[in-house]
């Protein structure tokens, strides 16, 4: 569950992480009024669930009410990497002496928390991570021990933050760690964490991703639901009762069972392609489920080929075949389908489908062969 910057900053503030005073607005006059209350100069910032807003022109200063209204008017409605700006954050402008990066996330393989701190914030941290990995001081934190002041201090020193920033940074790291752990976040990130010429350290940006499974402990997190970016495909699939996760590739995947569906996504990658989705039809290979699955995948403009991968067990091959036959009557398919049908009653099922096999609907004997064929039909590698 990803928070917008202004939500992330409110979340930080609850844990005592200092952020600039600000308000949000969804129209220019509201923005100008907010700016007057805050005091000039202000910075007006697009509120979308993607980074890189600064580079895209979504973070701009304003020195008076007219300018604030004009800047807000420019930013509202802007498209930033596929997201339309519907709200802006108006904030007291900060003077910047230095820009740092600080973040906490999970290191699953180490089974520890991972803290990252760098004196080279403000720019793409991914770029720093690649070109100059030593510029990021990494700290593995045992969740049982937590992070104490001494560890935070030597970490700040290892990251070579300016000495003027050490005290403020240590304080923020401790509070940010608390926000990360107490709030059940998967990620908290501050880029930039700034040092002002006056010696204050504060969070100028906020990226927070909360673990949605912790909602039972945090009923207040429900307020974030309304602002979650919506994947229309997922909404349509869930409305039809399908286990579906949207992905970015070109091969639509239908499989029975979560394990087989995941393996199918993997094998499509191994074959040099990329899955457009994860879709588990479960034990329900009846006509309604199969038709719903084909409809959802057919409506996805990214899909160029479909790989149906079914292993008969609890559901039988002939039942699957009947489901596909009936579904094909109902759905006018755009993309070619490759079917791998194995397991119980597979031979009967394939015999039933024989009359409808064509260039647009072929079978493969094995899972790897099916994946290769589907990737080929989708136009090759990702
Ligand atoms: P992002 O591009 O989406 O990560 O948005 P940020 O909130 O990080 O803003 C991008 C950049 O704008 C920051 O790295 C700062 O350099 C600059 N910026 C943001 N707020 C202020 C401010 O109050 N004062 C100044 N001088 N620069 C700011
Ligand atoms: Mn940023």
Short mmCIF file of C-alpha atoms and ligand atoms in Angstrom, two decimals:
data_model
loop_
_atom_site.label_atom_id
_atom_site.label_comp_id
_atom_site.label_asym_id
_atom_site.label_seq_id
_atom_site.Cartn_x
_atom_site.Cartn_y
_atom_site.Cartn_z
CA UNK A 1 0.00 0.00 0.00
CA UNK A 2 1.87 3.04 -1.28
CA UNK A 3 1.28 6.44 0.26
CA UNK A 4 1.30 9.75 -1.53
CA UNK A 5 4.03 12.16 -0.39
CA UNK A 6 1.69 14.26 1.78
CA UNK A 7 0.32 11.12 3.44
CA UNK A 8 3.85 9.85 3.98
CA UNK A 9 4.87 13.14 5.57
CA UNK A 10 1.91 13.10 7.92
CA UNK A 11 2.87 9.53 8.81
CA UNK A 12 6.48 10.64 9.44
CA UNK A 13 5.28 13.56 11.57
CA UNK A 14 3.32 11.15 13.78
CA UNK A 15 6.62 9.49 14.63
CA UNK A 16 8.42 12.79 15.18
CA UNK A 17 10.32 12.94 11.88
CA UNK A 18 10.49 16.66 11.03
CA UNK A 19 8.89 17.74 7.74
CA UNK A 20 8.14 21.23 6.36
CA UNK A 21 4.68 22.65 7.13
CA UNK A 22 2.28 22.15 4.23
CA UNK A 23 -1.27 21.68 2.97
CA UNK A 24 -2.82 20.04 -0.06
CA UNK A 25 -5.10 21.50 -2.72
CA UNK A 26 -6.92 20.31 -5.81
CA UNK A 27 -7.52 23.64 -7.54
CA UNK A 28 -5.43 26.79 -8.13
CA UNK A 29 -7.35 29.18 -5.87
CA UNK A 30 -7.27 26.66 -3.03
CA UNK A 31 -3.52 26.36 -3.64
CA UNK A 32 -3.02 30.15 -3.53
CA UNK A 33 -5.00 30.41 -0.29
CA UNK A 34 -2.98 27.58 1.27
CA UNK A 35 0.26 29.24 0.16
CA UNK A 36 -0.79 32.50 1.85
CA UNK A 37 -1.46 30.68 5.10
CA UNK A 38 1.93 28.95 4.91
CA UNK A 39 3.90 32.04 3.88
CA UNK A 40 6.12 32.64 0.85
CA UNK A 41 8.18 31.31 -0.79
CA UNK A 42 6.48 27.93 -1.13
CA UNK A 43 7.16 24.83 -3.16
CA UNK A 44 4.25 23.25 -5.03
CA UNK A 45 4.51 19.51 -5.57
CA UNK A 46 2.52 17.03 -7.67
CA UNK A 47 0.99 14.23 -5.59
CA UNK A 48 1.30 11.03 -7.62
CA UNK A 49 2.49 7.53 -6.78
CA UNK A 50 5.70 7.79 -8.81
CA UNK A 51 9.09 9.35 -8.20
CA UNK A 52 11.00 11.63 -10.53
CA UNK A 53 8.44 14.40 -10.19
CA UNK A 54 11.14 17.06 -9.93
CA UNK A 55 12.63 16.12 -13.30
CA UNK A 56 9.17 15.99 -14.86
CA UNK A 57 8.39 19.56 -13.77
CA UNK A 58 6.07 18.48 -10.97
CA UNK A 59 7.99 20.30 -8.19
CA UNK A 60 8.13 24.10 -8.57
CA UNK A 61 8.57 27.15 -6.33
CA UNK A 62 6.18 30.10 -6.08
CA UNK A 63 6.86 33.53 -4.55
CA UNK A 64 3.41 35.09 -4.35
CA UNK A 65 -0.29 34.10 -4.52
CA UNK A 66 -0.66 34.72 -8.29
CA UNK A 67 2.39 32.62 -9.00
CA UNK A 68 1.15 29.90 -6.64
CA UNK A 69 -2.17 29.75 -8.50
CA UNK A 70 -0.41 29.68 -11.88
CA UNK A 71 2.06 26.97 -10.87
CA UNK A 72 -0.71 24.86 -9.30
CA UNK A 73 -2.75 25.29 -12.48
CA UNK A 74 0.22 24.03 -14.54
CA UNK A 75 0.90 21.02 -12.31
CA UNK A 76 -2.71 19.92 -11.76
CA UNK A 77 -3.75 17.71 -14.65
CA UNK A 78 -0.13 17.05 -15.65
CA UNK A 79 0.77 13.53 -16.72
CA UNK A 80 3.77 12.21 -14.81
CA UNK A 81 4.89 8.81 -16.05
CA UNK A 82 1.34 7.75 -16.77
CA UNK A 83 -0.23 9.23 -13.64
CA UNK A 84 -2.51 12.27 -13.81
CA UNK A 85 -1.97 14.84 -11.07
CA UNK A 86 -5.21 15.48 -9.17
CA UNK A 87 -3.74 17.07 -6.04
CA UNK A 88 -0.76 19.22 -5.13
CA UNK A 89 1.13 19.68 -1.87
CA UNK A 90 1.97 23.30 -1.01
CA UNK A 91 4.90 23.51 1.35
CA UNK A 92 7.06 26.10 3.00
CA UNK A 93 10.17 26.28 0.80
CA UNK A 94 13.36 25.10 2.45
CA UNK A 95 16.87 26.34 1.91
CA UNK A 96 19.18 23.47 1.12
CA UNK A 97 22.81 23.21 2.22
CA UNK A 98 23.09 19.46 1.54
CA UNK A 99 20.85 16.68 0.24
CA UNK A 100 21.10 13.15 1.67
CA UNK A 101 19.28 9.89 1.21
CA UNK A 102 17.91 7.69 4.01
CA UNK A 103 15.75 4.60 3.82
CA UNK A 104 14.74 1.38 5.56
CA UNK A 105 13.46 -1.74 3.89
CA UNK A 106 13.53 -5.52 4.35
CA UNK A 107 16.45 -7.67 3.30
CA UNK A 108 14.59 -10.93 2.85
CA UNK A 109 17.62 -13.07 2.14
CA UNK A 110 19.47 -11.78 5.21
CA UNK A 111 16.23 -11.93 7.25
CA UNK A 112 17.06 -8.51 8.59
CA UNK A 113 16.06 -4.93 8.15
CA UNK A 114 18.26 -3.00 5.77
CA UNK A 115 19.04 0.66 6.33
CA UNK A 116 20.57 2.74 3.55
CA UNK A 117 22.14 6.12 4.08
CA UNK A 118 24.04 8.32 1.67
CA UNK A 119 25.51 11.79 1.53
CA UNK A 120 24.60 11.80 -2.15
CA UNK A 121 20.84 12.22 -2.03
CA UNK A 122 18.57 14.33 -4.17
CA UNK A 123 19.45 12.60 -7.41
CA UNK A 124 18.44 9.15 -8.56
CA UNK A 125 19.69 6.94 -5.78
CA UNK A 126 19.49 3.97 -8.18
CA UNK A 127 22.06 5.74 -10.33
CA UNK A 128 24.37 6.28 -7.34
CA UNK A 129 23.88 2.65 -6.34
CA UNK A 130 25.16 1.61 -9.76
CA UNK A 131 27.90 4.13 -10.46
CA UNK A 132 29.22 4.53 -6.92
CA UNK A 133 27.86 1.80 -4.61
CA UNK A 134 30.29 2.74 -1.84
CA UNK A 135 28.53 6.09 -1.53
CA UNK A 136 25.66 4.25 0.17
CA UNK A 137 26.29 3.09 3.73
CA UNK A 138 24.27 -0.07 4.29
CA UNK A 139 23.34 -1.28 7.73
CA UNK A 140 21.77 -4.65 8.45
CA UNK A 141 19.63 -4.42 11.57
CA UNK A 142 18.47 -7.42 13.54
CA UNK A 143 14.77 -6.78 14.28
CA UNK A 144 15.23 -8.23 17.77
CA UNK A 145 18.01 -5.80 18.67
CA UNK A 146 16.64 -2.78 16.84
CA UNK A 147 18.60 0.38 16.11
CA UNK A 148 20.20 2.30 18.97
CA UNK A 149 21.77 5.72 19.10
CA UNK A 150 25.37 4.54 19.02
CA UNK A 151 24.73 2.42 15.93
CA UNK A 152 22.89 5.28 14.23
CA UNK A 153 25.79 7.61 14.98
CA UNK A 154 28.48 5.40 13.54
CA UNK A 155 26.22 4.75 10.56
CA UNK A 156 25.91 8.51 9.91
CA UNK A 157 29.69 8.74 10.14
CA UNK A 158 30.16 5.85 7.74
CA UNK A 159 27.88 7.62 5.28
CA UNK A 160 30.09 10.72 5.63
CA UNK A 161 27.23 13.12 6.29
CA UNK A 162 28.37 16.64 7.14
CA UNK A 163 29.26 16.97 10.83
CA UNK A 164 26.69 19.76 11.15
CA UNK A 165 24.03 17.22 10.18
CA UNK A 166 25.09 14.35 12.45
CA UNK A 167 22.94 15.15 15.51
CA UNK A 168 19.81 15.88 13.49
CA UNK A 169 20.35 12.87 11.25
CA UNK A 170 20.84 10.47 14.18
CA UNK A 171 17.59 11.69 15.74
CA UNK A 172 15.74 11.29 12.42
CA UNK A 173 17.18 7.84 11.74
CA UNK A 174 15.95 6.61 15.12
CA UNK A 175 12.48 8.03 14.54
CA UNK A 176 12.35 6.84 10.98
CA UNK A 177 13.27 3.35 12.17
CA UNK A 178 10.40 3.50 14.63
CA UNK A 179 8.04 4.67 11.89
CA UNK A 180 9.24 1.77 9.75
CA UNK A 181 8.84 -0.93 12.38
CA UNK A 182 5.88 0.30 14.48
CA UNK A 183 3.89 1.25 11.41
CA UNK A 184 4.52 -2.12 9.72
CA UNK A 185 6.05 -0.55 6.63
CA UNK A 186 7.85 -2.49 3.91
CA UNK A 187 9.70 0.64 2.90
CA UNK A 188 10.31 4.15 4.18
CA UNK A 189 12.50 6.40 2.10
CA UNK A 190 13.56 10.02 2.40
CA UNK A 191 15.17 11.54 -0.68
CA UNK A 192 16.24 14.19 -0.08
CA UNK A 193 16.85 14.35 3.62
CA UNK A 194 18.22 17.88 3.85
CA UNK A 195 20.53 19.96 5.96
CA UNK A 196 19.53 23.64 5.97
CA UNK A 197 22.09 26.48 6.17
CA UNK A 198 20.75 27.02 9.71
CA UNK A 199 21.73 23.46 10.69
CA UNK A 200 18.30 21.81 10.75
CA UNK A 201 17.81 18.37 9.28
CA UNK A 202 14.42 17.48 7.81
CA UNK A 203 12.62 15.19 5.39
CA UNK A 204 11.87 17.01 2.15
CA UNK A 205 10.31 14.01 0.42
CA UNK A 206 8.58 10.88 1.72
CA UNK A 207 8.07 7.50 0.17
CA UNK A 208 6.21 5.03 2.36
CA UNK A 209 4.90 1.61 1.50
CA UNK A 210 2.84 -0.06 4.20
CA UNK A 211 2.21 -3.78 4.55
CA UNK A 212 -1.49 -4.07 3.73
CA UNK A 213 -1.70 -7.28 5.80
CA UNK A 214 -1.15 -5.21 8.95
CA UNK A 215 -4.45 -3.37 8.52
CA UNK A 216 -6.00 -5.23 11.45
CA UNK A 217 -3.49 -3.48 13.71
CA UNK A 218 -3.94 -0.11 12.03
CA UNK A 219 -7.61 0.49 11.21
CA UNK A 220 -6.65 4.10 10.42
CA UNK A 221 -4.80 2.90 7.31
CA UNK A 222 -8.17 2.39 5.58
CA UNK A 223 -8.07 6.08 4.71
CA UNK A 224 -5.32 5.27 2.21
CA UNK A 225 -7.50 2.85 0.23
CA UNK A 226 -9.24 5.59 -1.72
CA UNK A 227 -5.97 7.00 -3.05
CA UNK A 228 -4.42 3.68 -4.08
CA UNK A 229 -3.59 3.56 -7.78
CA UNK A 230 -6.05 1.17 -9.37
CA UNK A 231 -5.15 -1.47 -11.90
CA UNK A 232 -8.35 -1.66 -13.99
CA UNK A 233 -7.50 -5.20 -15.07
CA UNK A 234 -7.21 -6.34 -11.46
CA UNK A 235 -10.49 -4.70 -10.54
CA UNK A 236 -12.25 -6.42 -13.46
CA UNK A 237 -10.71 -9.80 -12.62
CA UNK A 238 -11.49 -9.60 -8.92
CA UNK A 239 -15.08 -8.62 -9.73
CA UNK A 240 -15.27 -11.94 -11.64
CA UNK A 241 -13.86 -13.84 -8.68
CA UNK A 242 -10.47 -14.59 -10.27
CA UNK A 243 -7.10 -14.68 -8.53
CA UNK A 244 -5.34 -12.17 -10.75
CA UNK A 245 -2.28 -9.95 -10.50
CA UNK A 246 -1.47 -7.57 -13.34
CA UNK A 247 2.11 -7.57 -14.68
CA UNK A 248 3.85 -5.68 -17.48
CA UNK A 249 4.58 -8.32 -20.10
CA UNK A 250 2.91 -9.48 -23.32
CA UNK A 251 2.04 -13.13 -22.58
CA UNK A 252 -1.32 -13.58 -20.88
CA UNK A 253 -1.18 -16.52 -18.46
CA UNK A 254 -4.01 -18.80 -17.33
CA UNK A 255 -3.21 -21.74 -15.06
CA UNK A 256 -4.90 -23.85 -12.42
CA UNK A 257 -3.48 -23.52 -8.95
CA UNK A 258 -1.33 -20.72 -7.58
CA UNK A 259 1.85 -22.81 -7.74
CA UNK A 260 1.40 -23.72 -11.38
CA UNK A 261 0.40 -20.13 -12.22
CA UNK A 262 3.62 -18.84 -10.62
CA UNK A 263 5.70 -21.48 -12.38
CA UNK A 264 4.06 -20.46 -15.64
CA UNK A 265 5.00 -16.82 -15.10
CA UNK A 266 8.56 -18.00 -14.37
CA UNK A 267 8.86 -20.24 -17.38
CA UNK A 268 7.60 -17.49 -19.67
CA UNK A 269 10.54 -15.39 -18.36
CA UNK A 270 12.93 -18.28 -18.87
CA UNK A 271 11.71 -18.55 -22.44
CA UNK A 272 12.82 -14.95 -22.92
CA UNK A 273 9.41 -13.32 -22.61
CA UNK A 274 7.40 -11.64 -19.90
CA UNK A 275 3.98 -12.49 -18.47
CA UNK A 276 1.20 -9.91 -18.67
CA UNK A 277 -0.39 -11.33 -15.57
CA UNK A 278 -0.66 -14.04 -12.98
CA UNK A 279 -4.06 -15.76 -13.18
CA UNK A 280 -5.10 -18.79 -11.19
CA UNK A 281 -8.49 -20.21 -12.17
CA UNK A 282 -8.28 -22.52 -9.17
CA UNK A 283 -10.38 -25.63 -9.26
CA UNK A 284 -13.06 -23.93 -11.31
CA UNK A 285 -12.38 -24.67 -14.95
CA UNK A 286 -16.07 -24.39 -15.74
CA UNK A 287 -17.24 -22.32 -18.63
CA UNK A 288 -17.94 -19.20 -16.57
CA UNK A 289 -14.50 -19.15 -14.97
CA UNK A 290 -12.70 -19.92 -18.22
CA UNK A 291 -14.73 -17.33 -20.15
CA UNK A 292 -14.10 -14.73 -17.45
CA UNK A 293 -10.37 -15.49 -17.52
CA UNK A 294 -10.20 -15.24 -21.32
CA UNK A 295 -12.25 -12.02 -21.27
CA UNK A 296 -10.01 -10.31 -18.73
CA UNK A 297 -6.88 -11.28 -20.65
CA UNK A 298 -8.42 -10.44 -24.02
CA UNK A 299 -9.26 -6.93 -22.76
CA UNK A 300 -5.65 -6.27 -21.72
CA UNK A 301 -4.13 -4.21 -24.55
CA UNK A 302 -0.63 -5.36 -23.55
CA UNK A 303 -1.38 -9.03 -24.29
CA UNK A 304 -0.05 -10.37 -27.59
CA UNK A 305 -0.36 -14.10 -26.95
CA UNK A 306 -2.01 -16.32 -24.35
CA UNK A 307 -0.58 -19.38 -22.64
CA UNK A 308 -3.15 -21.64 -20.98
CA UNK A 309 -1.33 -24.12 -18.77
CA UNK A 310 -3.56 -26.72 -17.10
CA UNK A 311 -2.66 -29.86 -15.23
CA UNK A 312 -5.69 -32.09 -14.72
CA UNK A 313 -6.10 -33.50 -11.26
CA UNK A 314 -9.07 -32.40 -9.27
CA UNK A 315 -10.32 -30.77 -12.45
CA UNK A 316 -10.37 -33.13 -15.39
CA UNK A 317 -9.01 -32.45 -18.86
CA UNK A 318 -12.37 -32.97 -20.57
CA UNK A 319 -14.07 -30.50 -18.23
CA UNK A 320 -11.37 -27.94 -19.01
CA UNK A 321 -11.82 -28.59 -22.73
CA UNK A 322 -15.56 -28.04 -22.48
CA UNK A 323 -14.94 -24.82 -20.58
CA UNK A 324 -12.58 -23.59 -23.30
CA UNK A 325 -14.97 -24.61 -26.10
CA UNK A 326 -17.87 -22.75 -24.52
CA UNK A 327 -15.72 -19.76 -23.61
CA UNK A 328 -14.45 -19.44 -27.18
CA UNK A 329 -18.08 -19.25 -28.33
CA UNK A 330 -18.62 -16.30 -26.01
CA UNK A 331 -15.37 -14.41 -26.37
CA UNK A 332 -14.02 -13.04 -29.62
CA UNK A 333 -10.28 -13.59 -29.08
CA UNK A 334 -7.75 -11.02 -30.33
CA UNK A 335 -4.58 -12.97 -29.58
CA UNK A 336 -3.35 -16.46 -30.42
CA UNK A 337 -3.69 -19.09 -27.70
CA UNK A 338 -1.24 -21.86 -26.83
CA UNK A 339 -2.67 -24.63 -24.68
CA UNK A 340 -0.72 -27.12 -22.65
CA UNK A 341 -3.14 -29.62 -21.21
CA UNK A 342 -1.75 -32.50 -19.21
CA UNK A 343 -2.77 -34.77 -16.36
CA UNK A 344 -6.08 -36.52 -15.79
CA UNK A 345 -8.27 -36.93 -18.90
CA UNK A 346 -5.93 -34.74 -20.96
CA UNK A 347 -6.24 -37.00 -24.02
CA UNK A 348 -10.05 -36.79 -23.98
CA UNK A 349 -9.86 -33.03 -23.59
CA UNK A 350 -7.45 -32.58 -26.48
CA UNK A 351 -9.62 -34.82 -28.68
CA UNK A 352 -12.64 -32.62 -27.92
CA UNK A 353 -10.69 -29.51 -28.88
CA UNK A 354 -9.31 -31.03 -32.10
CA UNK A 355 -12.00 -29.43 -34.34
CA UNK A 356 -11.27 -25.89 -33.13
CA UNK A 357 -7.48 -25.99 -33.35
CA UNK A 358 -6.20 -23.44 -35.84
CA UNK A 359 -3.37 -20.99 -36.35
CA UNK A 360 -4.91 -18.96 -33.52
CA UNK A 361 -5.27 -21.91 -31.15
CA UNK A 362 -2.50 -24.48 -30.89
CA UNK A 363 -1.25 -26.94 -28.32
CA UNK A 364 2.14 -27.73 -26.88
CA UNK A 365 3.07 -31.02 -25.28
CA UNK A 366 5.19 -29.60 -22.49
CA UNK A 367 5.26 -26.51 -20.37
CA UNK A 368 8.63 -25.24 -21.74
CA UNK A 369 7.50 -25.83 -25.32
CA UNK A 370 4.25 -23.97 -24.65
CA UNK A 371 6.07 -21.07 -23.07
CA UNK A 372 8.53 -20.81 -25.97
CA UNK A 373 5.71 -20.89 -28.51
CA UNK A 374 3.69 -18.25 -26.65
CA UNK A 375 6.70 -15.96 -26.34
CA UNK A 376 7.39 -16.40 -30.05
CA UNK A 377 3.77 -15.57 -30.92
CA UNK A 378 3.91 -12.53 -28.67
CA UNK A 379 6.71 -11.19 -30.84
CA UNK A 380 9.77 -12.52 -29.04
CA UNK A 381 11.63 -11.39 -25.95
CA UNK A 382 10.57 -8.66 -23.59
P1 LIG B 1 10.89 13.70 -6.63
O1 LIG B 1 11.60 14.30 -7.81
O2 LIG B 1 9.60 13.07 -7.03
O3 LIG B 1 11.75 12.79 -5.85
O4 LIG B 1 10.47 14.93 -5.68
P2 LIG B 1 11.26 15.63 -4.47
O5 LIG B 1 10.28 15.94 -3.43
O6 LIG B 1 12.41 14.82 -4.03
O7 LIG B 1 11.78 16.97 -5.10
C1 LIG B 1 12.76 16.98 -6.12
C2 LIG B 1 13.83 18.01 -5.83
O8 LIG B 1 13.24 19.30 -5.74
C3 LIG B 1 14.55 17.80 -4.51
O9 LIG B 1 15.62 16.90 -4.63
C4 LIG B 1 15.03 19.19 -4.20
O10 LIG B 1 16.29 19.43 -4.81
C5 LIG B 1 14.00 20.10 -4.84
N1 LIG B 1 13.14 20.67 -3.80
C6 LIG B 1 12.01 20.13 -3.27
N2 LIG B 1 11.54 20.92 -2.28
C7 LIG B 1 12.38 21.97 -2.18
C8 LIG B 1 12.45 23.14 -1.33
O11 LIG B 1 11.64 23.36 -0.43
N3 LIG B 1 13.50 23.98 -1.53
C9 LIG B 1 14.43 23.77 -2.49
N4 LIG B 1 15.44 24.64 -2.62
N5 LIG B 1 14.41 22.69 -3.30
C10 LIG B 1 13.40 21.81 -3.15
MN1 LIG B 2 12.52 12.67 -4.00
#
